[in-house]
Coordinates of C-alpha atoms in Angstrom, one line a residue:
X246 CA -9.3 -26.5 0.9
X247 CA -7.0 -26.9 3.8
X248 CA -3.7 -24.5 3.8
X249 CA -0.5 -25.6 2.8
X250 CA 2.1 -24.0 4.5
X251 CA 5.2 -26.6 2.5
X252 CA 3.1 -25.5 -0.7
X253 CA 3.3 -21.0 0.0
X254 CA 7.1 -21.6 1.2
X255 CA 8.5 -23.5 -1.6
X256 CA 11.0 -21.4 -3.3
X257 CA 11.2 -19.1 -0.5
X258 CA 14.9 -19.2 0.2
X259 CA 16.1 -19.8 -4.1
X260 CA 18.7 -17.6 -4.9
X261 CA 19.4 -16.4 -8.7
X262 CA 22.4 -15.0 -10.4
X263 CA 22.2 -11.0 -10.1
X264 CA 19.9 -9.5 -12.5
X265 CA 21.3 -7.1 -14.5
X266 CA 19.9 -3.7 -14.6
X267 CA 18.1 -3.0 -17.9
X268 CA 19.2 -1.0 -19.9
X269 CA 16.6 1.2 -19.9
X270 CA 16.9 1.8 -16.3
X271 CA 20.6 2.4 -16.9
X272 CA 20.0 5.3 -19.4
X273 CA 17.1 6.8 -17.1
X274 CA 19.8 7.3 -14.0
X275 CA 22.4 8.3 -16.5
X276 CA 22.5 11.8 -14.9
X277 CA 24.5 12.4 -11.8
X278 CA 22.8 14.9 -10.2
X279 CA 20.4 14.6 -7.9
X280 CA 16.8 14.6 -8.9
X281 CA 14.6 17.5 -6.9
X282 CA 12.9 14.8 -5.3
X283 CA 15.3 12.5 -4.3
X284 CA 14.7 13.1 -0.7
X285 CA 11.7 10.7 -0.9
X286 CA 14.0 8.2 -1.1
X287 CA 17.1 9.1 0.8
X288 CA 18.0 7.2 3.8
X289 CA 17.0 7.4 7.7
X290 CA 20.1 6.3 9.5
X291 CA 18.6 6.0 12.7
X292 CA 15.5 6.4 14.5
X293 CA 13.3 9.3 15.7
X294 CA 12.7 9.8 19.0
X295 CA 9.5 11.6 19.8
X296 CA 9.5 15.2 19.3
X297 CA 7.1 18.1 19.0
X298 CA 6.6 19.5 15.3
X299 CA 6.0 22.9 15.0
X300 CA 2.6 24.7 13.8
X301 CA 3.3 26.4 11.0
X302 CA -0.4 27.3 9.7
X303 CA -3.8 27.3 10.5
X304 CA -5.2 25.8 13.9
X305 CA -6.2 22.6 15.0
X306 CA -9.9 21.8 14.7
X307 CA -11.8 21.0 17.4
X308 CA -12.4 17.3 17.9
X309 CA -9.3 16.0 15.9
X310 CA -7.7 13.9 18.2
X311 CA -5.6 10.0 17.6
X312 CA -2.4 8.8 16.0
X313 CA -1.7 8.7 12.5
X314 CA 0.4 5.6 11.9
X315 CA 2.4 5.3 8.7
X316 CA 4.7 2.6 7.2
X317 CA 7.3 2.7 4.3
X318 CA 11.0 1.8 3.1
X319 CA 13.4 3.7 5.4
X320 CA 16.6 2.7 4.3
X321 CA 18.3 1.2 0.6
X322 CA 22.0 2.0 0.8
X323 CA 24.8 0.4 3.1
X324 CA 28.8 0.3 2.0
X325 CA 28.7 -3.8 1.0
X326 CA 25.3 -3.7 -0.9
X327 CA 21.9 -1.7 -1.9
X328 CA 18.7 -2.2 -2.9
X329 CA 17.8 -1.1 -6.3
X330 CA 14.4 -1.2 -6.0
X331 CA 12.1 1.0 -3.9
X332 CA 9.7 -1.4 -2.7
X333 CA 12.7 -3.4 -0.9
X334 CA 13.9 -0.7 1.7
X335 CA 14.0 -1.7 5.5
X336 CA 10.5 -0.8 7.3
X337 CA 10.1 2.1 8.9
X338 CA 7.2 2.7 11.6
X339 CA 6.3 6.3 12.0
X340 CA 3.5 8.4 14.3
X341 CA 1.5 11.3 14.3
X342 CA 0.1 11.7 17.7
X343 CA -2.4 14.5 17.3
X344 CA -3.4 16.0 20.8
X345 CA -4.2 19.0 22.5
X346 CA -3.9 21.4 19.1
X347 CA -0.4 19.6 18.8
X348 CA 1.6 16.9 17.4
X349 CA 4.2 14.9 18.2
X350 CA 6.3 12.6 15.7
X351 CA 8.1 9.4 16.0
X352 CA 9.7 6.6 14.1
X353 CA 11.3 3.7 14.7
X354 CA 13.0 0.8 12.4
X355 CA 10.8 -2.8 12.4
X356 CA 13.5 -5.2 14.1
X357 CA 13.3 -7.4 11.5
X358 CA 16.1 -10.7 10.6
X359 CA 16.6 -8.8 7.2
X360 CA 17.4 -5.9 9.1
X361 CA 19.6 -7.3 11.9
X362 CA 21.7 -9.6 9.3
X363 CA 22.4 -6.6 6.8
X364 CA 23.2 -4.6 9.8
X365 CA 25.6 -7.3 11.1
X366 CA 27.3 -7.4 7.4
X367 CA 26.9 -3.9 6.4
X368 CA 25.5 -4.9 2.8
X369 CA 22.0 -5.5 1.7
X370 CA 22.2 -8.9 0.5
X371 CA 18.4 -10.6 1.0
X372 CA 16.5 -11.0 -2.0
X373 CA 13.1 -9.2 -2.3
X374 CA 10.7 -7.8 -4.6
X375 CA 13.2 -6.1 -6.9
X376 CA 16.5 -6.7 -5.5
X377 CA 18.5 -9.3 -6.1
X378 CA 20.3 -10.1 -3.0
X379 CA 24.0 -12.3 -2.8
X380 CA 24.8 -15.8 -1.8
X381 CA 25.7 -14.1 1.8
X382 CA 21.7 -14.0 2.6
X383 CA 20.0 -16.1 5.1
X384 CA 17.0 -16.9 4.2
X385 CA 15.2 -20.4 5.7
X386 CA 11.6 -19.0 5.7
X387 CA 9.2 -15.9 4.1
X388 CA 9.9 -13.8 7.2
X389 CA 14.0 -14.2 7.0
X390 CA 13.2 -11.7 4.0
X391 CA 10.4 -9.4 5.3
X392 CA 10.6 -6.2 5.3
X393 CA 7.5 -4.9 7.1
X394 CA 7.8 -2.0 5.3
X395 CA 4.2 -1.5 3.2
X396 CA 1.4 -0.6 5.4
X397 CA 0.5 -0.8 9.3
X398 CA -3.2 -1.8 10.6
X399 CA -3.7 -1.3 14.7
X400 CA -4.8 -4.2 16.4
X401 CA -6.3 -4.5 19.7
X402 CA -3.4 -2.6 22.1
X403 CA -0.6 -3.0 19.1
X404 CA 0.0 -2.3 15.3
X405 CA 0.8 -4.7 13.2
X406 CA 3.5 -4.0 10.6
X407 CA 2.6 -5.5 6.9
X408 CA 4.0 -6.4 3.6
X409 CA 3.3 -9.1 1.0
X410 CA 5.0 -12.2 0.9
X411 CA 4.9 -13.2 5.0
X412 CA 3.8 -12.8 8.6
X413 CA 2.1 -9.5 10.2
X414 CA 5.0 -8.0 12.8
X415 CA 3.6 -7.1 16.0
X416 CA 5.0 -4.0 17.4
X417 CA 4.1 -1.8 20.5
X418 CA 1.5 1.3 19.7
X419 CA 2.8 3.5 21.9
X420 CA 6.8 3.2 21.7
X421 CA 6.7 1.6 18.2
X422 CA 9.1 -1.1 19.7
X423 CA 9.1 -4.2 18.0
X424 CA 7.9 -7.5 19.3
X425 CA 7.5 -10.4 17.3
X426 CA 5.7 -12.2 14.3
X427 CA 2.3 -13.2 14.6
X428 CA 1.5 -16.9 13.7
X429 CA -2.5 -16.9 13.8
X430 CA -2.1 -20.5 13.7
X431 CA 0.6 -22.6 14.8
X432 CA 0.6 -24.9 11.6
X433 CA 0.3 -21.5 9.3
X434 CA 3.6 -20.0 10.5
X435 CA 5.3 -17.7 7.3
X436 CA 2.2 -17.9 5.4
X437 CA 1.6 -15.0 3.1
X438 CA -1.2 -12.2 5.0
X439 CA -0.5 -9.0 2.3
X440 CA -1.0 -5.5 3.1
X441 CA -4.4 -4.6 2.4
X442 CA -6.8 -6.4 5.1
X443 CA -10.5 -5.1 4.5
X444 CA -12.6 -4.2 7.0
X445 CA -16.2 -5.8 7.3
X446 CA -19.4 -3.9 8.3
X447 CA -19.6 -6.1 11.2
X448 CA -16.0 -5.2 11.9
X449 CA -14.0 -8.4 11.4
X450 CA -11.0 -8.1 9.2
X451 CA -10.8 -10.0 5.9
X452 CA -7.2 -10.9 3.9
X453 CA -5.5 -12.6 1.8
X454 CA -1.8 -14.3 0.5
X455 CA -1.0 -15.6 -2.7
X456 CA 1.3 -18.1 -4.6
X457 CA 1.0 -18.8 -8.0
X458 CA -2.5 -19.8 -8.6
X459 CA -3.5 -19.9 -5.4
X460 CA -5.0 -17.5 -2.6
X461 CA -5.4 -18.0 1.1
X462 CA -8.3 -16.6 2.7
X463 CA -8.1 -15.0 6.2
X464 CA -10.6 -14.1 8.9
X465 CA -10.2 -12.1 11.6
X466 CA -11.9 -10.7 14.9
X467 CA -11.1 -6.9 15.1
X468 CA -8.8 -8.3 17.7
X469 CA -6.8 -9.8 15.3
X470 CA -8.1 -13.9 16.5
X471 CA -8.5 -16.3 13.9
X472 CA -12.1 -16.6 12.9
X473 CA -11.0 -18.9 9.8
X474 CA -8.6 -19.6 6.6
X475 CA -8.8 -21.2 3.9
X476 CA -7.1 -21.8 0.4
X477 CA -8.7 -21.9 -2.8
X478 CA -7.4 -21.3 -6.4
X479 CA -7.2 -18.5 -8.6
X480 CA -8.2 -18.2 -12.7
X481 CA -4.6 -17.5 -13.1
X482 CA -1.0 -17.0 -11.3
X483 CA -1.4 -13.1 -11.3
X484 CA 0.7 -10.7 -9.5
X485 CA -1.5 -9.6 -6.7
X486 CA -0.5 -6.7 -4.8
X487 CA -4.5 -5.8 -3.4
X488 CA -7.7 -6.5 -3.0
X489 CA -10.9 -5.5 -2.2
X490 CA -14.1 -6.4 -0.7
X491 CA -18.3 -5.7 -0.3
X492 CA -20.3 -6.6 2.8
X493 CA -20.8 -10.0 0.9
X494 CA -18.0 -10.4 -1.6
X495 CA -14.0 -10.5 -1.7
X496 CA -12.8 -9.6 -5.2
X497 CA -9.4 -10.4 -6.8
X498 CA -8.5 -8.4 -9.7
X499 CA -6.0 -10.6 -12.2
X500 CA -4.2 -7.9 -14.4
X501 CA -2.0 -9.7 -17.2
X502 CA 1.2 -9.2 -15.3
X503 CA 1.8 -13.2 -15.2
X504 CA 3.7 -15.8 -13.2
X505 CA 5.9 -17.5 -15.7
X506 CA 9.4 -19.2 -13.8
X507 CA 10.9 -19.2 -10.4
X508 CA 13.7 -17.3 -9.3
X509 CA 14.9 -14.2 -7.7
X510 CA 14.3 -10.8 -7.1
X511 CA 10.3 -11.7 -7.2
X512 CA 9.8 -9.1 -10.1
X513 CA 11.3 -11.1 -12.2
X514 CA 8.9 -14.4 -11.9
X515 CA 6.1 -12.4 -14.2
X516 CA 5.6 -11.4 -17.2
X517 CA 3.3 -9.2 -18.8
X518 CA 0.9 -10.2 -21.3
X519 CA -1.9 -7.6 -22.6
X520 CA -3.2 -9.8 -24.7
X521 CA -5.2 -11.7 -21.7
X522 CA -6.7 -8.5 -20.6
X523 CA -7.6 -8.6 -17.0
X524 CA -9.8 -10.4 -15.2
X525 CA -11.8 -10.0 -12.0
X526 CA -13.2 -13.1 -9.8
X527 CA -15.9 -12.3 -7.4
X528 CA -15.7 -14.8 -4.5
X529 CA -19.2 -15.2 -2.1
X530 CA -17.9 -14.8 1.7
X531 CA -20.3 -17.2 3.0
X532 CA -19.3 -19.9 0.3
X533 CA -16.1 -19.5 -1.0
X534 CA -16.5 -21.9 -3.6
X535 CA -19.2 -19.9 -5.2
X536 CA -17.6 -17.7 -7.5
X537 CA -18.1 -15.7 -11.0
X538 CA -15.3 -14.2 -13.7
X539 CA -15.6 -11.0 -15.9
X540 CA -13.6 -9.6 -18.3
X541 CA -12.2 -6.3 -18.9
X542 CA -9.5 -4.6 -20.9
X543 CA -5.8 -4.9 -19.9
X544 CA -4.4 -2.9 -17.3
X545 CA -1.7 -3.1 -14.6
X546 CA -2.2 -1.7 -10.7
X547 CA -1.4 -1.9 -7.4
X548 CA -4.0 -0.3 -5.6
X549 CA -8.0 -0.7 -5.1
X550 CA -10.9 1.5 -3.1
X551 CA -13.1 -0.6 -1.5
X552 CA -16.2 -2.0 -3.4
X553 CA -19.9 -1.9 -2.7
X554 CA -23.0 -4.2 -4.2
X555 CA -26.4 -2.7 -5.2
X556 CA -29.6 -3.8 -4.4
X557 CA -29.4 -5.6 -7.5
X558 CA -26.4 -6.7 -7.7
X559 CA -24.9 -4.4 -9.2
X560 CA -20.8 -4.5 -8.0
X561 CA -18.5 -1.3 -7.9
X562 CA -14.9 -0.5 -7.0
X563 CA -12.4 1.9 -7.9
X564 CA -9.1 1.5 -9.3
X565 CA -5.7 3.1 -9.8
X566 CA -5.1 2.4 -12.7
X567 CA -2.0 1.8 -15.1
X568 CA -1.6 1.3 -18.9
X569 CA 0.7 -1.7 -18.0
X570 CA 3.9 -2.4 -15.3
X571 CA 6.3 -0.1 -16.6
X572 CA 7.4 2.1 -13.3
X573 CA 6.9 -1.4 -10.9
X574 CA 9.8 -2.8 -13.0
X575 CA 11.5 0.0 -14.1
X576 CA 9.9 3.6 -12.3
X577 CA 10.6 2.1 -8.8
X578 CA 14.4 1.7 -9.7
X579 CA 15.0 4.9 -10.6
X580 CA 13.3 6.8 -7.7
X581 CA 15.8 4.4 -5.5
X582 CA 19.1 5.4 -7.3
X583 CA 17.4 9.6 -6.9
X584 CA 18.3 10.8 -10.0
X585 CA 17.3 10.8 -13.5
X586 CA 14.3 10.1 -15.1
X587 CA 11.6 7.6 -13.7
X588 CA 10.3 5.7 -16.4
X589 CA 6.2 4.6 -16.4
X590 CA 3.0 6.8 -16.5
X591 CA 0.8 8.1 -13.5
X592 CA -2.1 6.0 -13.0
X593 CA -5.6 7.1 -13.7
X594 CA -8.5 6.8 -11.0
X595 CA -10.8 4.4 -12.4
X596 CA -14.6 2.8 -11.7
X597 CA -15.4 -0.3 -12.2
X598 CA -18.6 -1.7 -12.5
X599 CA -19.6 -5.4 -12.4
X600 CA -23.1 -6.0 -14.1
X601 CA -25.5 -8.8 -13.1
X602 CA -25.7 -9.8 -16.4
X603 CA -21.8 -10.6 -16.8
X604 CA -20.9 -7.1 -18.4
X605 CA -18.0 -5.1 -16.9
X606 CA -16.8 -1.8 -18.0
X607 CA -14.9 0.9 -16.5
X608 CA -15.3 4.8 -16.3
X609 CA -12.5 7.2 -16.0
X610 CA -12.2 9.8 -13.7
X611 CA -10.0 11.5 -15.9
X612 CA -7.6 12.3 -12.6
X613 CA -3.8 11.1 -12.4
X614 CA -4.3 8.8 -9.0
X615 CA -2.5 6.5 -6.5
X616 CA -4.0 5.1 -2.7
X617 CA -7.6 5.8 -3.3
X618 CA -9.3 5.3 0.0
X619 CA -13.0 6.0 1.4
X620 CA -15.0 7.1 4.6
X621 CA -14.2 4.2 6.9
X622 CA -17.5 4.1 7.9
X623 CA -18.6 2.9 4.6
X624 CA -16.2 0.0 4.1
X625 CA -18.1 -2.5 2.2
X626 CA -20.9 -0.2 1.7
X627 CA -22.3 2.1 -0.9
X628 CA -20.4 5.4 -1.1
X629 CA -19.9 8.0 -3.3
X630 CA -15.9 9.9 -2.3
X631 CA -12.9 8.6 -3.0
X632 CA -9.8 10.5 -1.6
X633 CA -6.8 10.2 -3.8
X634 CA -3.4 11.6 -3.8
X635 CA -2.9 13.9 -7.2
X636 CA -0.7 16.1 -9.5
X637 CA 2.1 13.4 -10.5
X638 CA 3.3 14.1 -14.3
X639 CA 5.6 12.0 -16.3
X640 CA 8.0 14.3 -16.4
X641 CA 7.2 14.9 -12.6
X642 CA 7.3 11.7 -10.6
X643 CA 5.1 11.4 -7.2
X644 CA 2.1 13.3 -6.0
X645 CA 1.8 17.0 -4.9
X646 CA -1.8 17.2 -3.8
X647 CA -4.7 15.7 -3.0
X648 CA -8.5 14.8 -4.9
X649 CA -12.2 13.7 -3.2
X650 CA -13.8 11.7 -6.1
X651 CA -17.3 12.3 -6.1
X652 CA -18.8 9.3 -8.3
X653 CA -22.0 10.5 -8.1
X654 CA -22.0 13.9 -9.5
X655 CA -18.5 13.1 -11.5
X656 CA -17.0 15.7 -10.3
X657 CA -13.2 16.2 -8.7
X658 CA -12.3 18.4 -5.7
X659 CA -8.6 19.2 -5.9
X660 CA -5.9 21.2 -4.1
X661 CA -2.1 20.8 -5.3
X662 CA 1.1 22.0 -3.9
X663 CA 4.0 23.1 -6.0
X664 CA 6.6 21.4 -6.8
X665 CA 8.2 21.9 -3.9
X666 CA 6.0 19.3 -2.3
X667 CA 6.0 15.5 -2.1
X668 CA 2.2 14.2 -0.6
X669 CA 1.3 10.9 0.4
X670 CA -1.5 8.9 1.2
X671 CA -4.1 10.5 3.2
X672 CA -6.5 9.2 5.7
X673 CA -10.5 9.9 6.5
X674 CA -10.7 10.8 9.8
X675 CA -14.9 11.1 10.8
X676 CA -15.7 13.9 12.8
X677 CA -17.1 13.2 16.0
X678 CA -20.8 12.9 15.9
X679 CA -21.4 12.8 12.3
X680 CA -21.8 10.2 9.9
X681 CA -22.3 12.3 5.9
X682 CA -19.0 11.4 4.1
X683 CA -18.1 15.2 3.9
X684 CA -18.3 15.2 7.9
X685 CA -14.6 14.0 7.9
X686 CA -11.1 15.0 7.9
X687 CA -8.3 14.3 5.5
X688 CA -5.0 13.8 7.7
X689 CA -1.6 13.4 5.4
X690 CA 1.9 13.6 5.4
X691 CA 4.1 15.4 2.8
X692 CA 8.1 16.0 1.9
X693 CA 8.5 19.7 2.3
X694 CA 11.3 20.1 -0.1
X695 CA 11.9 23.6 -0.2
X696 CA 12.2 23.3 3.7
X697 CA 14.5 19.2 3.6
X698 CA 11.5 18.1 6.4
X699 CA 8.4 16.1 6.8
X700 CA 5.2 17.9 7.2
X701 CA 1.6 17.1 8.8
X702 CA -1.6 18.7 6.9
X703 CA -5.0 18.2 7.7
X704 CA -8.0 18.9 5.2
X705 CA -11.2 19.3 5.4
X706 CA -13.0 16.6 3.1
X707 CA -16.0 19.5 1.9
X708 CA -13.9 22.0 1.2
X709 CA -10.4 20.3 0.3
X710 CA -9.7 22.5 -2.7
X711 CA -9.0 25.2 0.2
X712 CA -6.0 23.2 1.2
X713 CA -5.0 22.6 4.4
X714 CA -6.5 24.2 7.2
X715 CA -3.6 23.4 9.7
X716 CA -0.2 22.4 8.9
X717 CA 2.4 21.0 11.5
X718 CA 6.2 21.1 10.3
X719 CA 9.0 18.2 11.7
X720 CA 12.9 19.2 12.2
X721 CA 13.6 16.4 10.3
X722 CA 12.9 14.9 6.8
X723 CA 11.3 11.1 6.5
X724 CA 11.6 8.8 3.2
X725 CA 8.4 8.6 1.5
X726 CA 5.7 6.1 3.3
X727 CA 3.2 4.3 1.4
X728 CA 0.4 3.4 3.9
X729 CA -1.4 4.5 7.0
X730 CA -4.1 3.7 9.5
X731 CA -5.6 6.3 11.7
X732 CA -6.5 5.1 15.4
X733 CA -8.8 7.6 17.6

């Protein structure tokens, strides 16, 4: 089907009254103190120039060279108007350039419309994914709203800056400046490429955007040219925040989390219904018409590994999974306002497995999970470690360590901070040389917050329960990011 771009922007500028605040988010923030971890989500008032961190442990290991690049909200709060919802911050681009046993960090603010009109009125008032926004917004397309503040892919001699509803943002790998949207095609302007691309075996990058009950498919040369895209509908008008992908399939996972009216902030356009369970629709790359549905139990999530096919078939992927949406339309709120307590459980790693004969059934890991990510050098293909960050409670909210998965032998490999420490999502790195899955690196961010700054740990995937083996230390503290990409 050919892309609509009047169909994917309808509805893109429609302001609602304010949403009111539940009341269950009101009682959760009740407190006025300060959470312990509200530093996660405290604003960055300017940015970062480059600067040496310091080596507080360990040594570098021999080969580990490259940029870390990490994305995430960077600022909420301004005098006239806030957000009130985490995922709705203004993006900010950080760097981890590993080099010569040291590292240097920097991070800049995407240049964004959102960001330049809210600086101009000194209020947040742009409607996004759980903020409301005012009447004072100017919004004409997708990309008057984006953010560019969920997860960062490098591209040829740039990194583009990514989030859900619009264009990539193109900004400079080296001084993080920002350039300008990228319109793969000129009559596909604003469409919707999400944050999660997949990488083929053959290298080419696949994506998607959605709108209601329907998904456009994107195909890309590693240098981010335009192989192909195409539209083509979905069972139902889920929320989609991921995807995934084998060497020969794209799958869309359709949790019961619902479209159901239009309006403003987006959040507020679904509803959750259990009773549909969720459904997954495997898509054939070659033929994207050829496609198959199975059923599983309902769950909510925002986050897949990436899948594999057996010889026979066979289809797996993993899954962080949720009992339903609870901390997307409640959690998230809380961890913004940085006090109280954040409603929602942690999610569970999952596998899923899709059977020839049209069974599908998942196995538990039995781990508390979010990002799950694999050995780059398997994308698409059969593997057996998923690296996961770990040790969130309910009564605890966000990570404070790290897991390898091993699917095959079901067992977990775990090292967890105190609570002292917020981690986040951590990348494989491969050794140079190698290609076993335990031949890599785990490189990884956390909030030190014992110390008020941002650290830099590196594992070693075989032997993570040993913790880090070198750890650099910033003179400054960043928000909490929520995706990276590594570039040797």
């Amino acid at each position: 089907m050919t892309p609509s771009r009047r169909h994917f922007l309808m509805g893109a500028a429609a302001l609602s009254a304010a949403v009111a605040t539940p009341e269950r988010v009101r009682a959760a923030i009740a407190s006025e103190a300060a959470a312990p971890w509200a530093l996660a989500t405290a604003d960055l008032e300017a940015d970062i120039a480059p600067r040496a961190m310091r080596r507080v442990h360990g040594r570098a290991p021999d080969g580990l060279e490259g940029v870390l690049f990490r994305n995430g909200p960077g600022k909420f709060r301004r005098p006239g108007g806030s957000a009130t919802h985490w995922f709705d911050g203004d993006g900010l681009m950080r760097s981890f350039t590993v080099a010569n046993g040291g590292v240097t960090l920097a991070a800049r603010f995407a240049d964004t419309p959102k960001r330049r009109v809210e600086t101009e009125l000194n209020a947040v008032v742009t409607p996004g994914f759980g903020t409301a926004g005012d009447a004072r917004a100017r919004v004409g397309s997708n990309d008057d709203s984006n953010c560019a503040n969920t997860a960062v892919i490098p591209v040829g001699d740039k990194i583009w800056a990514l989030w859900e509803g619009g264009s990539p943002l193109a900004m400079d790998a080296d001084t993080l400046a920002t350039e300008q949207f990228v319109s793969l095609r000129p009559d596909l302007k604003g469409m919707p490429f999400q944050a999660h691309p997949r990488t083929a075996p053959d290298g080419t990058l696949w994506n998607v955007g959605t709108t209601g009950d329907q998904a456009i498919i994107w195909h890309l040369q590693a240098s981010g040219a335009l192989i192909d895209a195409s539209v083509i509908p979905l069972p139902r008008a889920s929320y989609l925040h991921d995807f995934t992908a084998t060497d020969r399939h794209l799958i869309f996972v359709l949790q019961p989390w619902v479209f159901e009216r239009r309006g403003m902030p987006y959040l507020t356009q679904f509803a959750w219904k259990p009773e549909l369970g969720t459904q997954v629709m495997v898509v054939d790359k070659a033929d994207l018409t050829a496609r198959r549905i199975y059923e599983l139990p309902a769950f909510g999530f925002f986050h897949l590994g990436d899948g594999w096919a057996r010889a026979d078939g066979t289809i797996q992927f993993d899954v962080a999974a949720n009992v339903d949406n609870t901390f997307a339309i409640e959690g998230a709120r809380v961890l913004v306002a940085g006090r109280g307590t954040v409603p929602g459980e942690p999610c569970i790693l999952k596998l899923v497995t899709l059977h020839p004969d049209g069974r599908a059934e998942m196995e538990s890991s039995g781990s508390t999970a979010e990002f799950p990510k694999g050995d780059p050098r398997r994308a698409g293909l059969e593997r057996s470690l998923t690296v996961h960050v770990a040790g969130e409670r309910g009564e605890r909210p966000l990570p404070t360590g790290l897991a390898v998965q091993d699917w095959k032998t079901g067992i977990s490999h775990a090292f967890t901070f105190d609570d002292t420490q917020i981690m986040e999502e951590a990348v494989f790195v491969p050794k140079p040389g190698t290609s076993d899955e335990r031949d890599a690196w785990l490189v990884a961010p956390s909030i030190n917050l014992a110390e008020g700054v941002t650290e830099l740990h590196v594992f070693d995937v075989a032997a993570v329960e040993a913790g880090p083996v070198v750890t650099w230390r910033a003179d400054v503290a960043l928000p909490a990011g929520f995706h990276g990409a590594w570039r040797g």
